[in-house]
């Protein structure tokens, strides 16, 4: 199906349908802390980034420190919401085709290992990615720096220009470009204009197999 030696998937919004839940919780917590946010604004400013980068950006806007327990409260609410988490529609069939073709794939996410593990276990994808999971916790600089994608490729033994990244956030697309990788922008929830530097853009997982064969 694909000419790529390795397909690198983002997790939230690409494999698991969690972006609306996660950013809604974040918007509520930031609003409580005195920095009013809507869901759409949280998606715009923070989707695809790590909690470390979120705190730095939000505190700079707020002009003071966020509550020390904000991340703990965020993850507690998120994991409670994960009880009803579902895969992104159509992605299971994409993984089936990659397996059938013998194409290697892995996961590289700004989320913590605990968050990734919990999400994958809930939707039944843990066995498909175990041992091939890379988190921003593993590198010094998360997205939009290229470090995470380069770490994933190096660990998997694949050159960057033989990789294709599947991302739904501007930060992730920027990171993949910086790593010298081809990147397919998934615009199901994201304004396609914000993914304009991707190699190609798609809106449903049904389109992905053909794109993987073309890039």
Coordinates of C-alpha atoms in Angstrom, one line a residue:
X1 CA 0.0 0.0 0.0
X2 CA 2.8 2.5 0.8
X3 CA 6.3 3.2 -0.4
X4 CA 7.2 4.5 3.1
X5 CA 9.5 2.3 5.2
X6 CA 7.8 3.6 8.3
X7 CA 4.5 5.4 9.0
X8 CA 4.5 7.5 12.2
X9 CA 1.1 8.2 13.7
X10 CA 0.2 10.9 16.1
X11 CA -2.1 9.6 18.8
X12 CA -4.8 12.1 19.9
X13 CA -7.1 13.0 17.0
X14 CA -5.4 10.6 14.6
X15 CA -5.6 7.2 16.3
X16 CA -8.0 8.0 19.2
X17 CA -10.9 10.4 19.0
X18 CA -9.9 12.4 22.1
X19 CA -9.1 16.0 20.9
X20 CA -12.6 17.4 21.7
X21 CA -12.6 15.9 25.2
X22 CA -9.0 16.9 26.0
X23 CA -9.3 20.4 24.8
X24 CA -12.7 21.0 26.4
X25 CA -11.2 20.0 29.8
X26 CA -8.2 22.2 29.3
X27 CA -10.4 25.2 28.3
X28 CA -12.4 24.8 31.5
X29 CA -9.4 24.5 33.7
X30 CA -7.7 27.5 32.2
X31 CA -10.9 29.5 32.5
X32 CA -11.1 28.6 36.2
X33 CA -7.5 29.7 36.6
X34 CA -8.4 33.2 35.3
X35 CA -7.5 32.8 31.6
X36 CA -10.9 32.5 29.8
X37 CA -10.8 29.9 27.0
X38 CA -13.4 28.2 24.7
X39 CA -12.9 24.8 23.2
X40 CA -12.1 26.2 19.8
X41 CA -9.5 28.5 21.3
X42 CA -7.9 25.7 23.2
X43 CA -7.7 23.7 20.0
X44 CA -6.2 26.6 18.2
X45 CA -3.5 27.4 20.8
X46 CA -2.6 24.0 22.3
X47 CA -3.6 21.1 20.2
X48 CA -0.6 18.9 19.4
X49 CA 1.6 20.4 22.1
X50 CA 2.8 19.0 25.4
X51 CA 1.5 20.0 28.8
X52 CA 4.9 21.6 29.5
X53 CA 4.5 23.9 26.5
X54 CA 0.9 24.6 27.4
X55 CA 1.9 25.8 30.8
X56 CA 4.6 28.1 29.5
X57 CA 2.3 29.7 26.9
X58 CA -0.6 30.0 29.2
X59 CA 1.4 31.5 32.1
X60 CA 3.0 34.0 29.8
X61 CA -0.6 35.1 28.7
X62 CA -1.9 35.1 32.3
X63 CA 1.1 37.0 33.7
X64 CA 1.2 34.6 36.7
X65 CA 1.6 31.0 37.6
X66 CA -1.2 28.4 36.9
X67 CA -2.3 26.2 39.8
X68 CA 0.4 23.7 40.6
X69 CA -2.2 20.8 40.4
X70 CA -3.6 21.8 37.0
X71 CA -2.0 19.0 35.1
X72 CA -3.0 16.4 37.7
X73 CA -6.6 17.6 37.6
X74 CA -6.5 17.7 33.8
X75 CA -5.3 14.1 33.6
X76 CA -7.8 12.9 36.2
X77 CA -10.7 14.3 34.3
X78 CA -9.3 13.1 31.0
X79 CA -8.8 9.5 32.1
X80 CA -12.4 9.5 33.5
X81 CA -13.6 10.6 30.1
X82 CA -11.5 8.0 28.4
X83 CA -14.0 5.3 29.6
X84 CA -16.0 6.2 26.5
X85 CA -13.1 6.8 24.1
X86 CA -13.4 5.4 20.6
X87 CA -10.8 5.0 17.7
X88 CA -10.9 7.7 15.0
X89 CA -13.4 6.3 12.4
X90 CA -11.6 4.3 9.7
X91 CA -8.2 4.2 11.4
X92 CA -8.5 0.5 12.4
X93 CA -8.9 -0.4 8.7
X94 CA -5.8 1.6 7.9
X95 CA -3.8 -0.3 10.5
X96 CA -5.1 -3.6 9.1
X97 CA -3.9 -2.7 5.6
X98 CA -0.5 -1.7 6.9
X99 CA -0.3 -5.0 8.8
X100 CA -1.3 -6.9 5.7
X101 CA 1.3 -5.1 3.6
X102 CA 4.1 -5.7 6.2
X103 CA 4.6 -1.9 6.5
X104 CA 6.2 -0.8 9.8
X105 CA 4.4 1.8 11.8
X106 CA 4.8 3.4 15.2
X107 CA 3.3 6.2 17.4
X108 CA 4.9 9.5 18.3
X109 CA 2.8 11.8 20.6
X110 CA 3.1 14.9 22.7
X111 CA 1.1 13.0 25.4
X112 CA 2.7 11.3 28.4
X113 CA 3.3 7.6 28.3
X114 CA 0.5 7.1 30.8
X115 CA -1.9 9.0 28.7
X116 CA -0.9 7.1 25.5
X117 CA -1.1 3.7 27.2
X118 CA -4.5 4.4 28.8
X119 CA -6.0 5.6 25.5
X120 CA -4.6 2.7 23.4
X121 CA -5.8 0.1 25.9
X122 CA -9.3 1.6 26.0
X123 CA -9.7 1.5 22.2
X124 CA -8.0 -1.9 21.8
X125 CA -4.8 -0.7 20.1
X126 CA -2.3 -1.4 22.8
X127 CA -1.1 -4.7 21.3
X128 CA -0.6 -3.0 17.9
X129 CA 1.8 -0.4 19.2
X130 CA 3.4 -1.9 22.3
X131 CA 7.2 -1.4 22.0
X132 CA 6.8 1.2 19.3
X133 CA 5.4 4.1 21.3
X134 CA 7.3 7.4 21.6
X135 CA 6.3 10.3 23.9
X136 CA 7.5 13.9 24.3
X137 CA 8.7 12.6 27.7
X138 CA 11.4 10.8 25.8
X139 CA 13.1 13.9 24.4
X140 CA 14.3 17.3 25.5
X141 CA 12.2 19.3 23.1
X142 CA 8.7 18.3 22.0
X143 CA 6.8 19.3 18.9
X144 CA 7.3 21.6 17.0
X145 CA 10.9 20.6 17.4
X146 CA 11.9 17.6 15.3
X147 CA 13.3 15.7 18.2
X148 CA 10.4 13.3 18.8
X149 CA 10.0 12.2 15.2
X150 CA 13.8 11.8 14.8
X151 CA 14.0 9.7 18.0
X152 CA 11.2 7.5 16.7
X153 CA 12.8 7.0 13.3
X154 CA 16.2 6.3 14.8
X155 CA 14.8 3.8 17.3
X156 CA 12.9 2.0 14.5
X157 CA 16.1 2.0 12.3
X158 CA 14.6 4.1 9.5
X159 CA 16.0 7.2 7.8
X160 CA 13.9 10.3 8.1
X161 CA 13.3 10.6 4.4
X162 CA 11.9 7.1 4.4
X163 CA 9.2 8.1 6.9
X164 CA 5.7 9.4 6.5
X165 CA 4.0 11.2 9.5
X166 CA 0.3 11.3 10.0
X167 CA -0.6 14.5 12.0
X168 CA -3.6 16.6 12.8
X169 CA -2.0 19.6 14.4
X170 CA 0.0 22.5 13.0
X171 CA 2.7 21.8 15.7
X172 CA 3.0 18.2 14.5
X173 CA 3.2 19.2 10.8
X174 CA 5.9 21.7 11.6
X175 CA 7.9 19.1 13.6
X176 CA 7.6 16.5 10.8
X177 CA 8.8 19.1 8.2
X178 CA 11.7 20.0 10.5
X179 CA 12.6 16.3 10.7
X180 CA 12.8 16.1 7.0
X181 CA 9.9 13.7 6.8
X182 CA 6.8 13.7 4.5
X183 CA 3.7 14.5 6.4
X184 CA 0.0 14.0 5.8
X185 CA -2.2 16.5 7.5
X186 CA -5.5 15.1 8.9
X187 CA -8.0 18.0 8.8
X188 CA -11.0 16.3 10.4
X189 CA -11.0 18.8 13.3
X190 CA -8.3 21.2 12.1
X191 CA -8.6 24.1 9.7
X192 CA -6.9 22.8 6.5
X193 CA -5.2 26.2 6.1
X194 CA -3.3 25.6 9.3
X195 CA -1.9 22.4 7.9
X196 CA -1.0 24.0 4.6
X197 CA 2.7 23.0 4.8
X198 CA 1.9 19.3 4.9
X199 CA 2.8 17.2 1.9
X200 CA -0.9 16.5 1.4
X201 CA -4.1 17.1 3.4
X202 CA -7.1 14.7 3.9
X203 CA -10.3 14.8 6.0
X204 CA -11.3 11.1 6.4
X205 CA -9.3 8.0 7.1
X206 CA -10.7 6.4 3.9
X207 CA -8.4 8.7 1.9
X208 CA -5.2 7.8 3.8
X209 CA -4.3 4.5 2.1
X210 CA -4.2 6.1 -1.3
X211 CA -2.2 9.0 -0.1
X212 CA 0.3 6.7 1.6
X213 CA 0.8 5.1 -1.8
X214 CA 1.4 8.4 -3.5
X215 CA 3.8 10.3 -1.3

